[in-house]
């Protein structure tokens, strides 16, 4: 019970510390700016398209634009969590704060777990609040509501969790800034590999399509993102559109399988275990 209380206390302190950092203000400014731009864009779509949004074509356009904006939020969350994770652990290690906390004594695994839970709460909270706000903007401007918003936002929160877990591992071996740069770089590279793989699948090139498949196994961020896109888009409109949109980077043809979701959970557990092992052996 003492260990559980310690973990929850550290998680609460980490969440409070994250809310005080300047990165929170940066996230808030970027979020408000993206919400404003998307509201303007969707309103112009309604004013200039001249198409009734109850038609399949208009719903498909709304799905694409919503996925595009949600990718912007996922990128903002990736940047925020990646550059927040490094200073939270590695910065405290370099400054000596971690050593003073662990001398109480507190197990290193409990400290790491508490910080991880706090960061997960911070990243997931941002995704849920920003994502719901964006869905309301779309509903207000073009009268479109995604079919599975809860599932989609949960997958985006899972994507954030995957990336911050990777950042946590990196922060135990390299500097805070370097860990953020590497994590965001891998996030972007995996997304590009997913786009390449989607184009390969649309063209019937199995070798190129395998690039996307392998990348989504090595780092599940792009796979979870594609599952989230499927939850935001109108499946009936996509089916009516036919094969012309195969390989389009902001549309997803199918939902995630339970096996892939299980793999994402196992991946997070393995990376967290590696982070715990690395932190336990780290010279403070």
XYZ file of N, CA and C in Angstrom:
852
model
N 0.829 -1.204 0.000
C 0.000 0.000 0.000
C 0.863 1.254 0.000
N 1.980 1.192 0.750
C 2.875 2.339 0.800
C 3.450 2.646 -0.574
N 3.823 1.585 -1.310
C 4.373 1.780 -2.648
C 3.341 2.389 -3.586
N 2.100 1.915 -3.496
C 1.031 2.462 -4.335
C 0.808 3.930 -4.012
N 0.793 4.263 -2.727
C 0.606 5.667 -2.334
C 1.761 6.525 -2.825
N 2.966 5.977 -2.772
C 4.137 6.709 -3.252
C 4.041 6.977 -4.750
N 3.660 5.950 -5.505
C 3.528 6.095 -6.956
C 2.486 7.150 -7.304
N 1.334 7.107 -6.626
C 0.271 8.073 -6.911
C 0.683 9.484 -6.506
N 1.438 9.604 -5.409
C 1.919 10.925 -4.997
C 2.877 11.497 -6.027
N 3.800 10.666 -6.509
C 4.753 11.123 -7.530
C 4.023 11.478 -8.816
N 3.001 10.687 -9.175
C 2.224 10.983 -10.380
C 1.530 12.338 -10.256
N 0.952 12.603 -9.089
C 0.281 13.885 -8.884
C 1.271 15.045 -8.939
N 2.442 14.860 -8.325
C 3.465 15.907 -8.357
C 3.976 16.140 -9.776
N 4.133 15.054 -10.545
C 4.582 15.181 -11.930
C 3.556 15.919 -12.774
N 2.283 15.599 -12.560
C 1.212 16.280 -13.298
C 1.178 17.759 -12.943
N 1.353 18.078 -11.663
C 1.351 19.483 -11.256
C 2.565 20.225 -11.810
N 3.710 19.538 -11.800
C 4.921 20.154 -12.346
C 4.778 20.397 -13.848
N 4.186 19.437 -14.561
C 3.998 19.595 -16.003
C 3.082 20.773 -16.314
N 2.068 20.978 -15.472
C 1.135 22.087 -15.707
C 1.786 23.443 -15.469
N 2.915 23.468 -14.775
C 3.601 24.729 -14.494
C 4.677 25.052 -15.522
N 5.038 24.110 -16.350
C 6.111 24.350 -17.313
C 5.624 25.208 -18.474
N 6.560 25.862 -19.115
C 6.210 26.737 -20.228
C 5.664 25.963 -21.416
N 5.996 24.663 -21.473
C 5.502 23.872 -22.601
C 3.978 23.814 -22.601
N 3.361 23.927 -21.412
C 1.896 23.924 -21.345
C 1.330 25.151 -22.050
N 1.960 26.301 -21.850
C 1.493 27.509 -22.529
C 1.688 27.396 -24.035
N 2.807 26.782 -24.437
C 3.026 26.570 -25.870
C 1.949 25.661 -26.460
N 1.610 24.590 -25.738
C 0.555 23.693 -26.196
C -0.786 24.421 -26.286
N -1.068 25.265 -25.288
C -2.335 25.987 -25.282
C -2.425 26.949 -26.469
N -1.342 27.669 -26.735
C -1.347 28.617 -27.852
C -1.514 27.893 -29.183
N -0.753 26.794 -29.372
C -0.865 26.039 -30.616
C -2.260 25.440 -30.784
N -2.844 24.977 -29.689
C -4.175 24.373 -29.755
C -5.234 25.399 -30.136
N -5.199 26.543 -29.486
C -6.168 27.598 -29.801
C -6.010 28.063 -31.250
N -4.747 28.202 -31.687
C -4.507 28.626 -33.070
C -5.050 27.604 -34.064
N -4.831 26.316 -33.781
C -5.313 25.286 -34.695
C -6.832 25.205 -34.688
N -7.444 25.375 -33.523
C -8.906 25.383 -33.449
C -9.478 26.555 -34.249
N -8.861 27.717 -34.110
C -9.340 28.878 -34.848
C -9.197 28.723 -36.347
N -8.033 28.217 -36.787
C -7.810 28.026 -38.218
C -8.751 26.971 -38.788
N -8.961 25.904 -38.031
C -9.848 24.850 -38.524
C -11.291 25.337 -38.585
N -11.710 26.143 -37.611
C -13.073 26.686 -37.640
C -13.266 27.564 -38.868
N -12.274 28.401 -39.158
C -12.355 29.248 -40.343
C -12.385 28.403 -41.618
N -11.515 27.378 -41.677
C -11.449 26.534 -42.867
C -12.734 25.767 -43.107
N -13.296 25.172 -42.058
C -14.535 24.421 -42.218
C -15.694 25.338 -42.587
N -15.719 26.534 -42.024
C -16.799 27.464 -42.369
C -16.701 27.900 -43.828
N -15.493 28.087 -44.341
C -15.332 28.448 -45.743
C -15.705 27.273 -46.652
N -15.435 26.062 -46.183
C -15.844 24.882 -46.953
C -17.353 24.869 -47.141
N -18.067 25.168 -46.074
C -19.523 25.186 -46.141
C -20.028 26.316 -47.031
N -19.339 27.467 -46.979
C -19.813 28.634 -47.711
C -19.517 28.551 -49.202
N -18.383 27.932 -49.573
C -17.934 27.986 -50.951
C -18.162 26.704 -51.744
N -18.345 25.575 -51.044
C -18.482 24.324 -51.788
C -19.825 24.241 -52.501
N -20.881 24.744 -51.869
C -22.203 24.659 -52.465
C -22.751 23.251 -52.485
N -22.169 22.361 -51.656
C -22.601 20.963 -51.624
C -23.277 20.680 -50.296
N -24.411 20.006 -50.339
C -25.109 19.628 -49.125
C -24.284 18.592 -48.371
N -23.964 18.865 -47.118
C -23.088 17.989 -46.355
C -23.752 16.688 -45.937
N -25.015 16.475 -46.317
C -25.615 15.171 -46.071
C -25.232 14.184 -47.164
N -24.645 14.660 -48.257
C -24.229 13.771 -49.338
C -22.957 13.035 -48.951
N -22.750 11.877 -49.586
C -21.563 11.090 -49.288
C -20.278 11.816 -49.616
N -20.265 12.554 -50.704
C -19.051 13.263 -51.090
C -18.671 14.319 -50.054
N -19.657 15.069 -49.568
C -19.367 16.110 -48.587
C -18.917 15.508 -47.256
N -19.531 14.395 -46.843
C -19.107 13.745 -45.600
C -17.688 13.217 -45.717
N -17.323 12.753 -46.910
C -15.970 12.268 -47.124
C -14.965 13.409 -47.018
N -15.304 14.560 -47.582
C -14.425 15.729 -47.486
C -14.277 16.155 -46.030
N -15.397 16.169 -45.295
C -15.343 16.536 -43.882
C -14.476 15.562 -43.105
N -14.556 14.263 -43.436
C -13.728 13.260 -42.768
C -12.248 13.514 -43.008
N -11.911 13.808 -44.267
C -10.509 14.051 -44.603
C -9.964 15.260 -43.865
N -10.734 16.336 -43.862
C -10.262 17.549 -43.202
C -10.176 17.360 -41.692
N -11.124 16.635 -41.117
C -11.068 16.368 -39.676
C -9.836 15.543 -39.331
N -9.551 14.526 -40.141
C -8.352 13.720 -39.898
C -7.080 14.552 -40.042
N -7.087 15.467 -41.002
C -5.929 16.333 -41.187
C -5.697 17.194 -39.949
N -6.768 17.784 -39.424
C -6.631 18.625 -38.232
C -6.234 17.782 -37.027
N -6.810 16.588 -36.896
C -6.469 15.734 -35.770
C -5.011 15.283 -35.833
N -4.481 15.149 -37.047
C -3.059 14.852 -37.153
C -2.242 16.017 -36.598
N -2.727 17.236 -36.830
C -2.055 18.391 -36.239
C -2.046 18.323 -34.726
N -3.167 17.914 -34.126
C -3.209 17.784 -32.669
C -2.298 16.654 -32.187
N -2.252 15.553 -32.931
C -1.365 14.463 -32.534
C 0.091 14.894 -32.612
N 0.420 15.743 -33.597
C 1.783 16.256 -33.708
C 2.104 17.207 -32.554
N 1.141 18.069 -32.193
C 1.343 18.963 -31.057
C 1.550 18.150 -29.778
N 0.730 17.110 -29.592
C 0.883 16.259 -28.414
C 2.223 15.544 -28.426
N 2.666 15.096 -29.608
C 3.962 14.426 -29.716
C 5.096 15.360 -29.319
N 5.057 16.589 -29.843
C 6.092 17.565 -29.497
C 6.065 17.885 -28.006
N 4.859 18.103 -27.472
C 4.755 18.475 -26.064
C 5.235 17.385 -25.125
N 4.742 16.169 -25.334
C 5.110 15.079 -24.426
C 6.573 14.673 -24.582
N 7.084 14.707 -25.823
C 8.471 14.312 -26.040
C 9.435 15.270 -25.350
N 9.173 16.562 -25.462
C 10.068 17.536 -24.862
C 9.745 17.805 -23.395
N 8.662 17.219 -22.901
C 8.361 17.295 -21.480
C 8.928 16.105 -20.723
N 8.967 14.960 -21.387
C 9.441 13.743 -20.732
C 10.910 13.840 -20.365
N 11.742 14.339 -21.283
C 13.175 14.424 -21.031
C 13.529 15.220 -19.793
N 13.095 16.495 -19.684
C 13.415 17.274 -18.483
C 12.816 16.706 -17.209
N 11.672 16.018 -17.326
C 11.027 15.486 -16.132
C 11.890 14.445 -15.437
N 12.586 13.613 -16.186
C 13.406 12.563 -15.578
C 14.898 12.871 -15.701
N 15.357 13.031 -16.942
C 16.780 13.255 -17.151
C 17.237 14.572 -16.544
N 16.402 15.607 -16.628
C 16.765 16.893 -16.052
C 16.921 16.812 -14.545
N 16.012 16.081 -13.883
C 16.114 15.927 -12.430
C 17.322 15.083 -12.043
N 17.682 14.130 -12.899
C 18.864 13.314 -12.628
C 20.131 14.156 -12.701
N 20.220 14.988 -13.729
C 21.413 15.819 -13.900
C 21.528 16.887 -12.825
N 20.399 17.400 -12.335
C 20.431 18.446 -11.316
C 20.616 17.909 -9.903
N 20.458 16.589 -9.725
C 20.610 15.987 -8.408
C 19.323 15.872 -7.622
N 18.201 16.360 -8.191
C 16.925 16.285 -7.486
C 16.496 14.834 -7.290
N 16.691 14.014 -8.323
C 16.289 12.606 -8.227
C 17.028 11.891 -7.104
N 18.300 12.203 -6.915
C 19.088 11.553 -5.872
C 18.551 11.907 -4.491
N 18.158 13.158 -4.284
C 17.617 13.563 -2.980
C 16.268 12.907 -2.710
N 15.468 12.700 -3.757
C 14.170 12.039 -3.585
C 14.348 10.556 -3.286
N 15.253 9.911 -4.005
C 15.466 8.475 -3.826
C 16.118 8.145 -2.494
N 16.701 9.124 -1.835
C 17.359 8.872 -0.554
C 16.374 8.728 0.592
N 15.068 8.789 0.359
C 14.105 8.831 1.465
C 13.845 7.516 2.201
N 13.847 6.309 1.769
C 14.171 5.899 0.399
C 12.903 5.626 -0.410
N 13.019 5.803 -1.703
C 11.959 5.468 -2.648
C 12.576 4.618 -3.752
N 11.919 3.532 -4.089
C 12.433 2.682 -5.157
C 12.467 3.435 -6.477
N 13.499 3.157 -7.239
C 13.612 3.826 -8.535
C 12.453 3.449 -9.450
N 12.011 2.202 -9.361
C 10.889 1.781 -10.201
C 9.609 2.524 -9.825
N 9.422 2.795 -8.515
C 8.245 3.544 -8.090
C 8.308 4.986 -8.578
N 9.497 5.597 -8.515
C 9.664 6.948 -9.030
C 9.375 7.005 -10.523
N 9.908 6.031 -11.265
C 9.709 6.012 -12.716
C 8.245 5.787 -13.064
N 7.599 4.864 -12.360
C 6.190 4.575 -12.635
C 5.313 5.779 -12.319
N 5.602 6.452 -11.212
C 4.822 7.628 -10.856
C 4.950 8.729 -11.893
N 6.167 8.969 -12.357
C 6.370 9.992 -13.375
C 5.694 9.591 -14.689
N 5.773 8.323 -15.025
C 5.124 7.847 -16.252
C 3.612 8.042 -16.183
N 3.010 7.694 -15.044
C 1.564 7.856 -14.898
C 1.163 9.328 -14.967
N 1.962 10.204 -14.356
C 1.664 11.623 -14.423
C 1.722 12.158 -15.842
N 2.732 11.729 -16.593
C 2.863 12.173 -17.979
C 1.750 11.599 -18.850
N 1.358 10.349 -18.603
C 0.241 9.753 -19.350
C -1.047 10.531 -19.094
N -1.284 10.898 -17.840
C -2.475 11.680 -17.517
C -2.436 13.037 -18.205
N -1.266 13.661 -18.232
C -1.127 14.969 -18.874
C -1.383 14.860 -20.378
N -0.704 13.919 -21.054
C -0.857 13.773 -22.500
C -2.259 13.341 -22.892
N -2.827 12.396 -22.167
C -4.169 11.921 -22.495
C -5.206 13.014 -22.253
N -5.017 13.777 -21.172
C -5.944 14.870 -20.895
C -5.932 15.910 -22.001
N -4.735 16.233 -22.493
C -4.645 17.199 -23.588
C -5.367 16.682 -24.824
N -5.151 15.425 -25.173
C -5.774 14.844 -26.363
C -7.291 14.863 -26.244
N -7.812 14.482 -25.096
C -9.266 14.419 -24.920
C -9.885 15.807 -25.005
N -9.296 16.780 -24.298
C -9.861 18.138 -24.290
C -9.770 18.774 -25.682
N -8.575 18.710 -26.293
C -8.393 19.324 -27.613
C -9.216 18.592 -28.675
N -9.260 17.257 -28.601
C -10.012 16.491 -29.585
C -11.503 16.743 -29.507
N -12.054 16.784 -28.307
C -13.482 17.080 -28.160
C -13.804 18.494 -28.628
N -12.906 19.427 -28.320
C -13.118 20.804 -28.784
C -13.150 20.854 -30.307
N -12.254 20.114 -30.952
C -12.235 20.104 -32.412
C -13.499 19.457 -32.979
N -13.956 18.381 -32.373
C -15.185 17.738 -32.840
C -16.380 18.690 -32.721
N -16.411 19.469 -31.647
C -17.493 20.439 -31.479
C -17.394 21.558 -32.519
N -16.169 21.965 -32.851
C -15.986 22.977 -33.898
C -16.524 22.464 -35.229
N -16.212 21.207 -35.552
C -16.686 20.617 -36.814
C -18.209 20.492 -36.806
N -18.768 20.089 -35.671
C -20.229 19.982 -35.574
C -20.884 21.342 -35.751
N -20.291 22.367 -35.192
C -20.849 23.712 -35.275
C -20.720 24.307 -36.677
N -19.616 24.034 -37.352
C -19.377 24.676 -38.650
C -19.985 23.923 -39.824
N -19.909 22.595 -39.836
C -20.376 21.834 -41.001
C -21.389 20.745 -40.649
N -21.802 20.710 -39.358
C -22.820 19.750 -38.923
C -22.383 18.303 -39.186
N -21.114 18.020 -38.877
C -20.607 16.653 -39.024
C -20.080 16.188 -37.675
N -20.488 14.986 -37.260
C -20.013 14.397 -36.008
C -19.424 13.030 -36.333
N -18.177 12.761 -35.933
C -17.555 11.479 -36.274
C -18.307 10.313 -35.652
N -18.294 9.154 -36.307
C -19.083 8.017 -35.837
C -18.562 7.388 -34.550
N -17.253 7.420 -34.313
C -16.670 6.768 -33.134
C -15.657 7.695 -32.460
N -16.097 8.832 -31.926
C -15.140 9.782 -31.349
C -14.434 9.256 -30.100
N -15.129 8.482 -29.274
C -14.519 7.975 -28.049
C -13.370 7.022 -28.379
N -13.631 6.094 -29.310
C -12.590 5.150 -29.716
C -11.411 5.877 -30.352
N -11.716 6.844 -31.209
C -10.658 7.576 -31.901
C -9.787 8.356 -30.920
N -10.397 9.042 -29.968
C -9.627 9.818 -28.994
C -8.837 8.898 -28.068
N -9.404 7.742 -27.737
C -8.666 6.784 -26.912
C -7.417 6.285 -27.641
N -7.525 6.067 -28.950
C -6.368 5.614 -29.725
C -5.319 6.725 -29.847
N -5.766 7.979 -29.961
C -4.813 9.088 -29.989
C -4.098 9.216 -28.641
N -4.842 9.002 -27.552
C -4.206 9.010 -26.230
C -3.209 7.857 -26.106
N -3.547 6.707 -26.674
C -2.620 5.575 -26.666
C -1.369 5.883 -27.483
N -1.547 6.587 -28.608
C -0.395 6.994 -29.411
C 0.538 7.902 -28.607
N -0.040 8.833 -27.868
C 0.757 9.717 -27.017
C 1.489 8.921 -25.947
N 0.814 7.919 -25.384
C 1.431 7.079 -24.361
C 2.619 6.310 -24.924
N 2.470 5.792 -26.137
C 3.573 5.074 -26.782
C 4.785 5.982 -26.942
N 4.552 7.199 -27.416
C 5.663 8.110 -27.677
C 6.330 8.577 -26.389
N 5.557 8.888 -25.362
C 6.186 9.350 -24.126
C 6.917 8.206 -23.410
N 6.449 6.973 -23.598
C 7.173 5.829 -23.031
C 8.525 5.673 -23.707
N 8.536 5.849 -25.022
C 9.804 5.829 -25.745
C 10.706 6.967 -25.277
N 10.121 8.166 -25.117
C 10.901 9.293 -24.632
C 11.452 9.053 -23.244
N 10.697 8.354 -22.398
C 11.161 8.030 -21.047
C 12.383 7.119 -21.101
N 12.335 6.128 -21.984
C 13.492 5.242 -22.144
C 14.704 6.024 -22.633
N 14.507 6.864 -23.636
C 15.617 7.631 -24.184
C 16.209 8.586 -23.151
N 15.354 9.140 -22.281
C 15.839 10.101 -21.293
C 16.706 9.458 -20.225
N 16.684 8.126 -20.127
C 17.544 7.447 -19.152
C 18.954 7.218 -19.686
N 19.159 7.466 -20.986
C 20.483 7.187 -21.568
C 21.097 8.397 -22.260
N 20.280 9.389 -22.669
C 20.818 10.560 -23.352
C 20.231 11.816 -22.723
N 20.663 12.970 -23.185
C 20.258 14.240 -22.595
C 18.784 14.523 -22.867
N 18.169 15.425 -22.072
C 16.741 15.725 -22.272
C 16.409 16.220 -23.676
N 17.195 17.160 -24.192
C 16.919 17.695 -25.523
C 17.066 16.624 -26.594
N 18.129 15.828 -26.480
C 18.365 14.783 -27.478
C 17.253 13.743 -27.452
N 16.759 13.391 -26.272
C 15.692 12.392 -26.184
C 14.428 12.890 -26.870
N 14.110 14.193 -26.717
C 12.941 14.748 -27.385
C 13.093 14.771 -28.888
N 14.287 15.155 -29.361
C 14.532 15.212 -30.806
C 14.425 13.826 -31.425
N 15.024 12.827 -30.777
C 15.001 11.465 -31.312
C 13.571 10.915 -31.319
N 12.824 11.138 -30.248
C 11.457 10.616 -30.168
C 10.574 11.220 -31.256
N 10.642 12.548 -31.416
C 9.825 13.201 -32.449
C 10.286 12.781 -33.840
N 11.609 12.630 -34.027
C 12.119 12.180 -35.319
C 11.613 10.795 -35.681
N 11.593 9.889 -34.721
C 11.075 8.543 -34.973
C 9.574 8.571 -35.243
N 8.861 9.446 -34.546
C 7.423 9.615 -34.784
C 7.169 10.028 -36.231
N 7.904 11.029 -36.698
C 7.736 11.490 -38.070
C 8.152 10.455 -39.091
N 9.263 9.770 -38.824
C 9.744 8.754 -39.761
C 8.754 7.599 -39.889
N 8.137 7.212 -38.778
C 7.155 6.128 -38.815
C 5.917 6.539 -39.594
N 5.503 7.805 -39.442
C 4.344 8.273 -40.201
C 4.648 8.275 -41.700
N 5.832 8.754 -42.073
C 6.209 8.760 -43.488
C 6.263 7.333 -44.030
N 6.824 6.419 -43.252
C 6.878 5.018 -43.675
C 5.474 4.449 -43.842
N 4.546 4.878 -42.981
C 3.159 4.427 -43.127
C 2.519 4.943 -44.394
N 2.808 6.209 -44.751
C 2.279 6.764 -46.002
C 2.847 6.007 -47.198
N 4.146 5.741 -47.161
C 4.781 4.988 -48.249
C 4.170 3.591 -48.363
N 3.970 2.951 -47.213
C 3.362 1.629 -47.234
C 1.947 1.643 -47.767
N 1.169 2.701 -47.422
C -0.185 2.818 -47.945
C -0.209 2.985 -49.452
N 0.722 3.784 -49.975
C 0.811 3.949 -51.427
C 1.206 2.638 -52.097
N 2.115 1.910 -51.452
C 2.517 0.612 -52.004
C 1.357 -0.362 -52.053
N 0.532 -0.360 -50.996
C -0.631 -1.253 -50.979
C -1.637 -0.855 -52.050
N -1.840 0.472 -52.243
C -2.783 0.936 -53.264
C -2.313 0.573 -54.664
N -0.984 0.549 -54.869
C -0.424 0.229 -56.189
C -0.185 -1.265 -56.375
N -0.462 -2.048 -55.334
C -0.258 -3.481 -55.427
C 1.190 -3.912 -55.319
N 2.059 -3.057 -54.770
C 3.470 -3.388 -54.592
C 3.667 -3.901 -53.171
N 3.802 -5.219 -53.016
C 3.889 -5.809 -51.687
C 5.176 -5.408 -50.958
N 6.259 -5.254 -51.698
C 7.518 -4.875 -51.063
C 7.442 -3.502 -50.425
N 6.869 -2.531 -51.135
C 6.718 -1.185 -50.583
C 5.678 -1.177 -49.467
N 4.606 -1.930 -49.635
C 3.579 -1.998 -48.595
C 4.133 -2.562 -47.297
N 5.111 -3.455 -47.403
C 5.697 -4.067 -46.210
C 6.462 -3.045 -45.373
N 6.916 -1.958 -46.016
C 7.607 -0.904 -45.276
C 6.707 -0.334 -44.186
N 5.459 -0.041 -44.556
C 4.513 0.477 -43.581
C 4.176 -0.530 -42.501
N 4.022 -1.788 -42.885
C 3.687 -2.824 -41.915
C 4.789 -2.986 -40.879
N 6.036 -3.051 -41.335
C 7.165 -3.226 -40.415
C 7.305 -2.021 -39.496
N 7.156 -0.821 -40.054
C 7.303 0.386 -39.229
C 6.243 0.449 -38.142
N 5.029 0.016 -38.451
C 3.955 0.058 -37.452
C 4.147 -0.987 -36.366
N 4.915 -2.025 -36.649
C 5.233 -3.011 -35.624
C 6.364 -2.499 -34.729
N 7.379 -1.902 -35.345
C 8.520 -1.422 -34.576
C 8.147 -0.255 -33.663
N 7.286 0.639 -34.152
C 6.815 1.778 -33.351
C 5.328 1.960 -33.649
N 4.442 1.624 -32.710
C 3.001 1.566 -33.003
C 2.306 2.916 -33.151
N 3.018 4.027 -33.167
C 2.344 5.327 -33.246
C 1.517 5.476 -34.517
N 2.082 5.095 -35.662
C 1.347 5.259 -36.914
C 0.167 4.300 -36.995
N 0.327 3.088 -36.496
C -0.790 2.150 -36.500
C -1.952 2.649 -35.658
N -1.654 3.185 -34.467
C -2.712 3.729 -33.616
C -3.346 4.962 -34.254
N -2.541 5.762 -34.939
C -3.080 6.935 -35.633
C -4.056 6.518 -36.727
N -3.736 5.478 -37.468
C -4.625 5.019 -38.527
C -5.924 4.452 -37.951
N -5.842 3.825 -36.807
C -7.065 3.382 -36.149
C -7.920 4.554 -35.698
N -7.265 5.621 -35.216
C -8.008 6.815 -34.815
C -8.675 7.468 -36.015
N -7.966 7.529 -37.154
C -8.573 8.096 -38.359
C -9.831 7.352 -38.745
N -9.802 6.045 -38.619
C -10.976 5.242 -38.983
C -12.161 5.592 -38.096
N -11.894 5.945 -36.838
C -12.982 6.316 -35.939
C -13.542 7.697 -36.224
N -12.742 8.578 -36.817
C -13.195 9.936 -37.107
C -13.937 10.045 -38.438
N -13.702 9.114 -39.344
C -14.238 9.264 -40.695
C -15.561 8.525 -40.867
N -16.300 8.923 -41.878
C -17.591 8.311 -42.191
C -17.336 7.075 -43.053
N -17.525 5.893 -42.481
C -17.208 4.657 -43.191
C -18.085 4.471 -44.424
N -19.371 4.852 -44.332
C -20.274 4.690 -45.473
C -19.841 5.579 -46.630
N -19.404 6.813 -46.308
C -18.957 7.717 -47.363
C -17.690 7.207 -48.026
N -16.805 6.612 -47.234
C -15.572 6.068 -47.787
C -15.863 4.876 -48.688
N -16.825 4.050 -48.288
C -17.190 2.898 -49.127
C -17.816 3.349 -50.439
N -18.620 4.404 -50.389
C -19.246 4.915 -51.610
C -18.236 5.557 -52.549
N -17.119 6.049 -51.983
C -16.122 6.733 -52.810
C -15.372 5.777 -53.718
N -15.331 4.492 -53.352
C -14.651 3.509 -54.190
C -13.150 3.486 -53.966
N -12.423 2.813 -54.855
C -10.977 2.627 -54.667
C -10.137 3.854 -55.016
N -10.752 4.939 -55.440
C -9.975 6.110 -55.851
C -9.196 6.755 -54.728
N -9.608 6.507 -53.468
C -8.944 7.121 -52.334
C -7.997 6.153 -51.630
N -7.739 4.998 -52.207
C -6.798 4.055 -51.620
C -5.411 4.692 -51.550
N -4.790 4.579 -50.382
C -3.457 5.135 -50.212
C -3.446 6.588 -49.803
N -4.625 7.226 -49.689
C -4.660 8.619 -49.264
C -4.217 8.698 -47.811
N -3.275 9.592 -47.461
C -2.671 9.555 -46.116
C -3.602 9.951 -44.985
N -4.751 10.578 -45.269
C -5.643 10.993 -44.198
C -6.986 10.278 -44.255
N -6.950 9.062 -44.776
C -8.087 8.163 -44.716
C -7.585 6.772 -44.358
N -8.378 6.048 -43.592
C -7.995 4.697 -43.173
C -9.076 3.722 -43.605
N -8.666 2.661 -44.265
C -9.630 1.735 -44.862
C -10.255 0.773 -43.854
N -9.579 0.502 -42.748
C -10.093 -0.521 -41.826
C -9.727 -0.171 -40.391
N -10.495 -0.733 -39.464
C -10.237 -0.539 -38.040
C -9.062 -1.420 -37.604
N -8.521 -1.106 -36.433
C -7.407 -1.894 -35.904
C -7.918 -3.235 -35.391
N -7.103 -4.242 -35.546
C -7.457 -5.569 -35.048
C -7.127 -5.670 -33.557
N -7.829 -6.531 -32.811
C -7.490 -6.737 -31.398
C -6.046 -7.195 -31.209
N -5.514 -7.958 -32.167
C -4.128 -8.423 -32.052
C -3.151 -7.252 -32.081
N -3.421 -6.254 -32.930
C -2.519 -5.111 -32.996
C -2.611 -4.272 -31.720
N -3.819 -4.101 -31.193
C -3.975 -3.370 -29.943
C -3.240 -4.076 -28.807
N -3.306 -5.410 -28.808
C -2.569 -6.170 -27.793
C -1.071 -5.981 -27.961
N -0.605 -5.966 -29.217
C 0.821 -5.749 -29.458
C 1.254 -4.363 -28.978
N 0.426 -3.350 -29.191
C 0.762 -2.001 -28.733
C 0.907 -1.971 -27.209
N 0.025 -2.680 -26.514
C 0.118 -2.740 -25.052
C 1.391 -3.468 -24.619
N 1.697 -4.574 -25.303
C 2.931 -5.313 -24.984
C 4.154 -4.454 -25.277
N 4.113 -3.697 -26.366
C 5.233 -2.819 -26.736
C 5.494 -1.789 -25.644
N 4.423 -1.168 -25.148
C 4.576 -0.182 -24.079
C 5.173 -0.829 -22.836
N 4.689 -2.025 -22.491
C 5.211 -2.724 -21.314
C 6.692 -3.061 -21.475
N 7.086 -3.497 -22.655
C 8.495 -3.843 -22.883
C 9.390 -2.613 -22.816
N 8.963 -1.528 -23.458
C 9.779 -0.312 -23.450
C 9.861 0.265 -22.039
N 8.761 0.211 -21.302
C 8.802 0.684 -19.916
C 9.743 -0.178 -19.082
N 9.713 -1.488 -19.319
C 10.630 -2.374 -18.604
C 12.082 -2.057 -18.906
N 12.373 -1.769 -20.169
C 13.741 -1.387 -20.530
C 14.126 -0.065 -19.861
N 13.177 0.872 -19.799
C 13.447 2.145 -19.135
C 13.719 1.942 -17.650
N 12.940 1.071 -17.019
C 13.153 0.794 -15.596
C 14.517 0.146 -15.356
N 14.892 -0.775 -16.238
C 16.199 -1.428 -16.097
C 17.329 -0.430 -16.296
N 17.195 0.426 -17.303
C 18.228 1.426 -17.563
C 18.330 2.432 -16.422
N 17.175 2.853 -15.877
C 17.187 3.825 -14.774
C 17.751 3.223 -13.505
N 17.499 1.917 -13.305
C 18.019 1.254 -12.108
C 19.543 1.165 -12.152
N 20.110 1.069 -13.319
C 21.571 0.961 -13.462
C 22.254 2.311 -13.673
N 21.464 3.363 -13.757
C 22.015 4.696 -14.038
C 22.733 5.233 -12.813
N 23.896 5.800 -13.017
C 24.661 6.387 -11.930
C 24.124 7.790 -11.637
N 23.536 7.956 -10.469
C 22.979 9.249 -10.079
C 23.989 10.103 -9.343
